[in-house]
Coordinates of C-alpha atoms and ligand atoms in Angstrom, one line a residue:
X1 CA 105.3 91.8 90.2
X2 CA 102.8 91.2 92.9
X3 CA 103.6 91.8 96.6
X4 CA 102.9 88.2 97.4
X5 CA 105.3 87.1 94.6
X6 CA 108.0 89.5 96.0
X7 CA 107.5 87.9 99.4
X8 CA 107.6 84.3 98.1
X9 CA 110.8 85.1 96.1
X10 CA 112.7 86.7 99.0
X11 CA 114.8 84.7 101.4
X12 CA 114.9 87.5 104.0
X13 CA 112.8 90.4 105.4
X14 CA 112.6 93.1 102.7
X15 CA 112.5 96.9 103.1
X16 CA 109.7 99.0 101.7
X17 CA 108.2 102.4 102.4
X18 CA 105.3 104.8 101.7
X19 CA 105.5 108.3 100.2
X20 CA 103.0 111.1 100.1
X21 CA 102.3 113.0 96.8
X22 CA 103.6 116.6 96.8
X23 CA 101.2 119.4 97.7
X24 CA 99.5 120.8 94.5
X25 CA 101.9 123.3 92.7
X26 CA 105.1 121.8 94.1
X27 CA 107.3 119.8 91.8
X28 CA 108.3 116.2 92.1
X29 CA 112.0 116.8 92.5
X30 CA 111.8 117.1 96.3
X31 CA 110.0 113.7 96.4
X32 CA 112.8 112.2 94.3
X33 CA 115.4 113.6 96.6
X34 CA 113.8 111.8 99.4
X35 CA 113.4 108.5 97.5
X36 CA 117.0 108.5 96.0
X37 CA 118.8 107.7 99.3
X38 CA 116.5 104.8 100.0
X39 CA 116.8 103.0 96.7
X40 CA 120.1 101.3 97.8
X41 CA 118.0 99.1 100.2
X42 CA 116.2 97.6 97.1
X43 CA 112.6 98.1 98.1
X44 CA 110.5 95.6 96.1
X45 CA 107.7 98.2 96.1
X46 CA 106.8 101.7 97.2
X47 CA 103.4 102.8 98.3
X48 CA 101.9 106.1 97.3
X49 CA 99.1 107.5 99.6
X50 CA 95.9 109.2 98.5
X51 CA 94.5 112.2 100.5
X52 CA 90.9 112.8 101.1
X53 CA 89.4 115.8 99.3
X54 CA 88.6 119.0 101.4
X55 CA 86.0 121.7 101.3
X56 CA 87.2 125.2 100.6
X57 CA 85.0 128.3 101.0
X58 CA 85.4 131.0 98.3
X59 CA 84.3 134.5 99.2
X60 CA 82.1 135.9 96.4
X61 CA 81.2 139.4 97.6
X62 CA 80.3 138.2 101.1
X63 CA 78.6 135.0 99.9
X64 CA 80.7 131.9 100.4
X65 CA 80.8 129.2 97.7
X66 CA 81.5 125.7 99.0
X67 CA 83.9 123.9 96.7
X68 CA 85.7 120.6 96.9
X69 CA 89.4 120.4 96.3
X70 CA 92.3 118.0 96.7
X71 CA 95.5 119.4 98.1
X72 CA 97.6 116.4 97.1
X73 CA 96.3 115.0 93.9
X74 CA 98.3 112.8 91.6
X75 CA 98.7 109.5 93.4
X76 CA 98.6 107.5 90.1
X77 CA 100.8 110.0 88.3
X78 CA 103.4 109.8 91.1
X79 CA 103.2 106.0 90.9
X80 CA 103.9 106.1 87.2
X81 CA 106.7 108.6 87.6
X82 CA 108.4 106.5 90.3
X83 CA 108.0 103.3 88.4
X84 CA 109.5 104.9 85.3
X85 CA 112.4 106.5 87.1
X86 CA 113.4 103.7 89.5
X87 CA 112.1 100.6 87.8
X88 CA 110.3 99.5 91.0
X89 CA 106.7 98.4 91.7
X90 CA 104.5 101.1 93.0
X91 CA 101.3 100.7 94.9
X92 CA 98.6 103.3 94.7
X93 CA 96.3 103.7 97.7
X94 CA 92.7 103.4 96.4
X95 CA 90.1 104.9 98.6
X96 CA 86.3 104.5 99.1
X97 CA 85.9 108.1 100.3
X98 CA 85.7 110.7 97.6
X99 CA 85.2 108.3 94.7
X100 CA 82.1 106.7 93.1
X101 CA 82.3 103.1 92.1
X102 CA 82.6 104.2 88.4
X103 CA 85.5 106.6 89.2
X104 CA 87.2 103.7 91.0
X105 CA 86.8 101.5 88.0
X106 CA 88.4 104.1 85.7
X107 CA 91.3 104.4 88.1
X108 CA 91.8 100.6 88.1
X109 CA 91.7 100.5 84.3
X110 CA 94.4 103.2 84.3
X111 CA 96.4 101.1 86.8
X112 CA 96.2 98.2 84.5
X113 CA 97.4 100.2 81.5
X114 CA 100.4 101.5 83.6
X115 CA 101.4 97.9 84.5
X116 CA 100.6 98.3 88.2
X117 CA 100.1 94.9 89.7
X118 CA 99.2 95.9 93.3
X119 CA 96.6 98.2 94.8
X120 CA 96.0 99.0 98.5
X121 CA 92.2 99.1 99.1
X122 CA 91.3 101.5 101.9
X123 CA 88.2 103.2 103.2
X124 CA 89.9 106.5 103.8
X125 CA 89.7 108.8 106.7
X126 CA 86.9 111.1 107.5
X127 CA 87.2 114.4 105.6
X128 CA 88.7 117.4 107.5
X129 CA 85.9 118.9 109.6
X130 CA 83.8 115.7 109.6
X131 CA 83.7 113.7 112.8
X132 CA 83.0 110.4 111.1
X133 CA 83.6 108.9 107.7
X134 CA 80.7 109.6 105.4
X135 CA 80.5 107.5 102.3
X136 CA 80.5 109.3 99.0
X137 CA 77.2 109.1 97.1
X138 CA 77.7 106.2 94.7
X139 CA 80.8 105.1 96.5
X140 CA 81.7 102.4 99.0
X141 CA 81.1 102.5 102.8
X142 CA 83.7 99.9 103.8
X143 CA 87.0 98.8 102.3
X144 CA 85.6 95.3 102.0
X145 CA 83.2 96.6 99.3
X146 CA 86.1 98.0 97.4
X147 CA 88.0 94.7 97.8
X148 CA 84.9 93.1 96.2
X149 CA 84.9 95.5 93.3
X150 CA 88.6 94.9 92.6
X151 CA 88.2 91.1 93.0
X152 CA 85.2 91.3 90.6
X153 CA 87.3 93.2 88.1
X154 CA 90.0 90.5 88.4
X155 CA 87.3 88.1 87.2
X156 CA 86.6 90.4 84.2
X157 CA 83.4 91.8 85.7
X158 CA 83.1 95.5 85.0
X159 CA 80.4 97.5 86.7
X160 CA 78.0 98.1 83.9
X161 CA 79.5 96.7 80.7
X162 CA 79.9 93.2 79.4
X163 CA 83.5 93.3 78.1
X164 CA 84.7 90.4 76.0
X165 CA 88.4 90.2 76.8
X166 CA 91.3 87.9 77.5
X167 CA 93.1 90.8 79.1
X168 CA 91.5 90.9 82.6
X169 CA 93.4 92.6 85.3
X170 CA 94.9 90.6 88.1
X171 CA 95.6 93.0 90.9
X172 CA 97.1 91.8 94.1
X173 CA 95.1 93.5 96.8
X174 CA 96.5 94.9 100.1
X175 CA 94.3 96.0 103.0
X176 CA 94.9 97.8 106.3
X177 CA 95.1 96.0 109.7
X178 CA 95.2 97.5 113.2
X179 CA 97.3 95.8 115.9
X180 CA 95.6 98.1 118.5
X181 CA 92.2 97.9 116.7
X182 CA 90.7 100.5 114.4
X183 CA 89.6 103.6 116.3
X184 CA 85.9 103.0 115.5
X185 CA 85.8 99.3 116.2
X186 CA 84.2 98.4 119.5
X187 CA 86.7 95.7 120.1
X188 CA 89.7 94.0 118.5
X189 CA 87.6 90.9 118.0
X190 CA 85.0 92.7 115.9
X191 CA 87.8 94.5 114.0
X192 CA 89.4 91.2 113.2
X193 CA 86.1 89.8 112.1
X194 CA 85.9 92.6 109.5
X195 CA 89.6 92.2 108.6
X196 CA 88.9 88.5 107.9
X197 CA 85.9 89.6 105.8
X198 CA 88.2 91.7 103.6
X199 CA 90.6 88.7 103.2
X200 CA 87.7 86.3 102.5
X201 CA 86.5 88.7 99.7
X202 CA 90.0 88.7 98.0
X203 CA 92.6 90.7 100.0
X204 CA 96.0 89.1 99.4
X205 CA 98.1 90.8 102.2
X206 CA 97.7 93.1 105.1
X207 CA 99.8 96.2 106.0
X208 CA 99.4 97.3 109.6
X209 CA 98.9 100.7 111.2
X210 CA 102.0 102.0 113.0
X211 CA 102.7 100.6 116.5
X212 CA 105.5 101.2 118.9
X213 CA 105.3 98.1 121.0
X214 CA 106.2 94.9 119.1
X215 CA 104.2 92.8 121.5
X216 CA 101.0 94.4 120.1
X217 CA 102.0 93.3 116.6
X218 CA 102.9 89.7 117.7
X219 CA 99.6 89.4 119.6
X220 CA 97.7 90.8 116.6
X221 CA 99.4 88.3 114.3
X222 CA 98.6 85.5 116.6
X223 CA 94.9 86.5 116.8
X224 CA 94.7 86.9 113.0
X225 CA 96.1 83.4 112.5
X226 CA 93.7 82.0 115.1
X227 CA 90.8 83.7 113.3
X228 CA 91.9 81.9 110.1
X229 CA 93.6 84.9 108.4
X230 CA 96.5 83.3 106.6
X231 CA 97.7 86.0 104.2
X232 CA 101.1 87.8 104.8
X233 CA 101.0 90.6 107.5
X234 CA 103.4 93.4 106.9
X235 CA 104.2 95.6 109.9
X236 CA 104.1 99.4 109.4
X237 CA 106.8 101.4 111.3
X238 CA 106.9 105.1 111.9
X239 CA 109.9 106.7 113.6
X240 CA 108.8 109.4 116.0
X241 CA 110.3 112.7 114.7
X242 CA 109.0 115.6 116.8
X243 CA 108.0 116.1 120.4
X244 CA 104.4 116.9 119.4
X245 CA 104.0 113.3 118.2
X246 CA 103.6 112.3 121.8
X247 CA 100.1 113.9 121.7
X248 CA 99.4 113.7 118.0
X249 CA 99.9 110.0 117.3
X250 CA 97.7 108.7 120.0
X251 CA 95.1 111.3 119.1
X252 CA 95.1 110.7 115.3
X253 CA 95.9 107.0 115.1
X254 CA 94.9 105.8 118.6
X255 CA 98.3 104.1 119.1
X256 CA 99.7 103.6 122.6
X257 CA 103.2 104.8 123.3
X258 CA 105.4 102.7 125.6
X259 CA 106.5 104.5 128.8
X260 CA 110.2 104.1 128.0
X261 CA 109.7 105.8 124.6
X262 CA 107.7 108.7 126.2
X263 CA 110.3 109.2 128.8
X264 CA 113.1 109.2 126.2
X265 CA 111.3 111.8 124.1
X266 CA 110.4 114.0 127.1
X267 CA 114.0 114.1 128.1
X268 CA 115.0 115.5 124.7
X269 CA 116.2 119.2 124.5
X270 CA 115.1 119.7 120.9
X271 CA 113.5 118.0 118.0
X272 CA 116.9 116.9 116.6
X273 CA 117.3 114.8 119.7
X274 CA 113.7 113.5 119.4
X275 CA 114.4 112.5 115.8
X276 CA 117.5 110.5 117.1
X277 CA 115.4 108.8 119.8
X278 CA 112.8 107.9 117.1
X279 CA 115.5 106.4 114.9
X280 CA 116.9 104.3 117.7
X281 CA 113.5 103.1 118.8
X282 CA 112.6 102.1 115.3
X283 CA 115.9 100.3 114.8
X284 CA 115.2 98.2 117.9
X285 CA 111.6 97.5 116.8
X286 CA 112.8 96.6 113.3
X287 CA 115.6 94.3 114.5
X288 CA 113.2 92.3 116.7
X289 CA 110.6 92.1 113.9
X290 CA 113.2 91.0 111.4
X291 CA 114.4 88.3 113.8
X292 CA 110.8 87.1 114.1
X293 CA 110.7 86.6 110.3
X294 CA 108.3 89.3 109.1
X295 CA 108.2 89.3 105.3
X296 CA 108.7 93.1 104.9
X297 CA 109.3 96.1 107.1
X298 CA 107.2 98.9 105.7
X299 CA 108.2 102.5 106.8
X300 CA 106.0 105.5 106.9
X301 CA 108.4 108.1 105.6
X302 CA 106.1 111.2 105.8
X303 CA 108.1 112.8 103.0
X304 CA 111.5 112.9 104.7
X305 CA 113.9 110.1 104.3
X306 CA 117.0 110.9 106.4
X307 CA 115.6 109.0 109.5
X308 CA 114.4 106.0 107.4
X309 CA 117.8 105.8 105.8
X310 CA 119.5 105.7 109.2
X311 CA 117.2 102.9 110.3
X312 CA 117.6 100.9 107.1
X313 CA 121.4 101.2 107.3
X314 CA 121.3 99.7 110.8
X315 CA 118.8 96.9 110.0
X316 CA 119.3 95.8 106.4
Ligands
FAD401 P1 87.6 99.4 106.8 O1 88.2 98.1 106.7 O2 86.3 99.7 106.0 O3 87.2 99.5 108.4 C1 86.7 100.7 108.9 C2 86.0 100.4 110.2 O4 84.7 99.8 110.0 C3 86.7 99.5 111.2 O5 86.4 99.9 112.5 C4 86.1 98.1 110.9 O6 86.1 97.3 112.1 C5 84.6 98.5 110.6 N1 84.0 97.7 109.6 C6 84.5 97.2 108.5 N2 83.6 96.5 107.8 C7 82.4 96.7 108.5 C8 81.1 96.2 108.2 N3 80.7 95.5 107.1 N4 80.1 96.5 109.1 C9 80.4 97.2 110.3 N5 81.7 97.7 110.5 C10 82.7 97.4 109.6 N6 93.9 106.8 104.6 C11 93.8 107.7 103.6 O7 92.9 108.6 103.5 N7 94.7 107.6 102.6 C12 95.7 106.7 102.6 O8 96.5 106.6 101.6 C13 95.8 105.7 103.6 N8 96.7 104.8 103.7 C14 96.7 103.9 104.7 C15 97.7 102.9 104.8 C16 97.7 101.9 105.8 C17 98.7 100.8 105.8 C18 96.8 102.1 106.9 C19 96.8 101.1 108.0 C20 95.9 103.1 106.9 C21 95.8 104.0 105.8 N9 94.8 105.0 105.8 C22 94.8 105.9 104.7 C23 93.9 105.2 106.9 C24 92.6 104.5 106.7 O9 91.9 105.0 105.5 C25 91.7 104.7 107.9 O10 92.3 104.1 109.0 C26 90.3 104.4 107.8 O11 89.6 105.0 108.9 C27 89.9 102.9 107.8 O12 90.3 102.4 106.6 P2 90.1 100.8 106.4 O13 90.5 100.5 105.0 O14 90.8 100.0 107.5 O15 88.5 100.6 106.6

């Protein structure tokens, strides 16, 4: 079922979350053990992230061979496994970075065979060691181009082939939005202009980057509506879990942290206490967002679910 249909069918705010595929070589059981405790909250869908590829340098008698590898492959396999095990919709994150248009088409064809109804269309981050995002040769530069490719496929338009079919895909397309603007955008206004562009090209819903101050989300939503963006906007929530997040999250995601949250984390003796502060902050955030009528609360689980479960128990 499509995310938009789940939203239309629900009377209340729903609970969903995102998982990360295991590191290559690890088995899937640990992932299951983190999903199991969250299934009692009836997520209508679970997102599965895709990691950018990395360069590795292999020493061949003093000469280094530069190779490309992916430490966490398997997004689509994980989607299929979770769908099969839990009978829940899964949403693969489809990236511009690291994929040619043709590879993307093959991925989308596989999604259709698996019965996946939703895909999240993202540009992807810069590769490790790169300062800026560099488009893959033959791939897309912006998520909007990827949205166009998926929307085209929904019309039965494959890249290079004329396919006579009455079995065209019909993907519901999610895209990313940034309540505190994307780090590369010169202003929130320009970022919103490009967000609207993604929606105009076919995006059906928006999931936001994490934020810790709900006023930023409310203001972002207001500005989206004013700009003519009418699709559902799903807030993304991440509970702070370790003290290092105070530096890491603003550095990596360019999110501001409210003074009260910083002070509460700084006062913690250890990371167990920080985790508890993160849970309590996310509960407060979630309750207020739920009261404001957001369609879904989407949690970034980062592979561990004890804190997400504690939040869900208090909110749902
Ligand atoms: P875009 O929409 O392409 O925007 C990128 C930047 O370009 C923005 O600054 C925008 O304002 C600007 N822009 C857009 N179009 C144009 C244009 N035509 N001309 C000029 N400027 C333009 N990353 C991963 O690698 N894997 C994941 O699984 C993943 N999941 C995510 C899930 C969510 C909910 C979110 C919010 C982010 C996720 N990301 C993921 C991170 C995302 O890939 C990065 O934030 C990336 O830097 C931007 O992706 P985007 O899709 O927002 O890009």
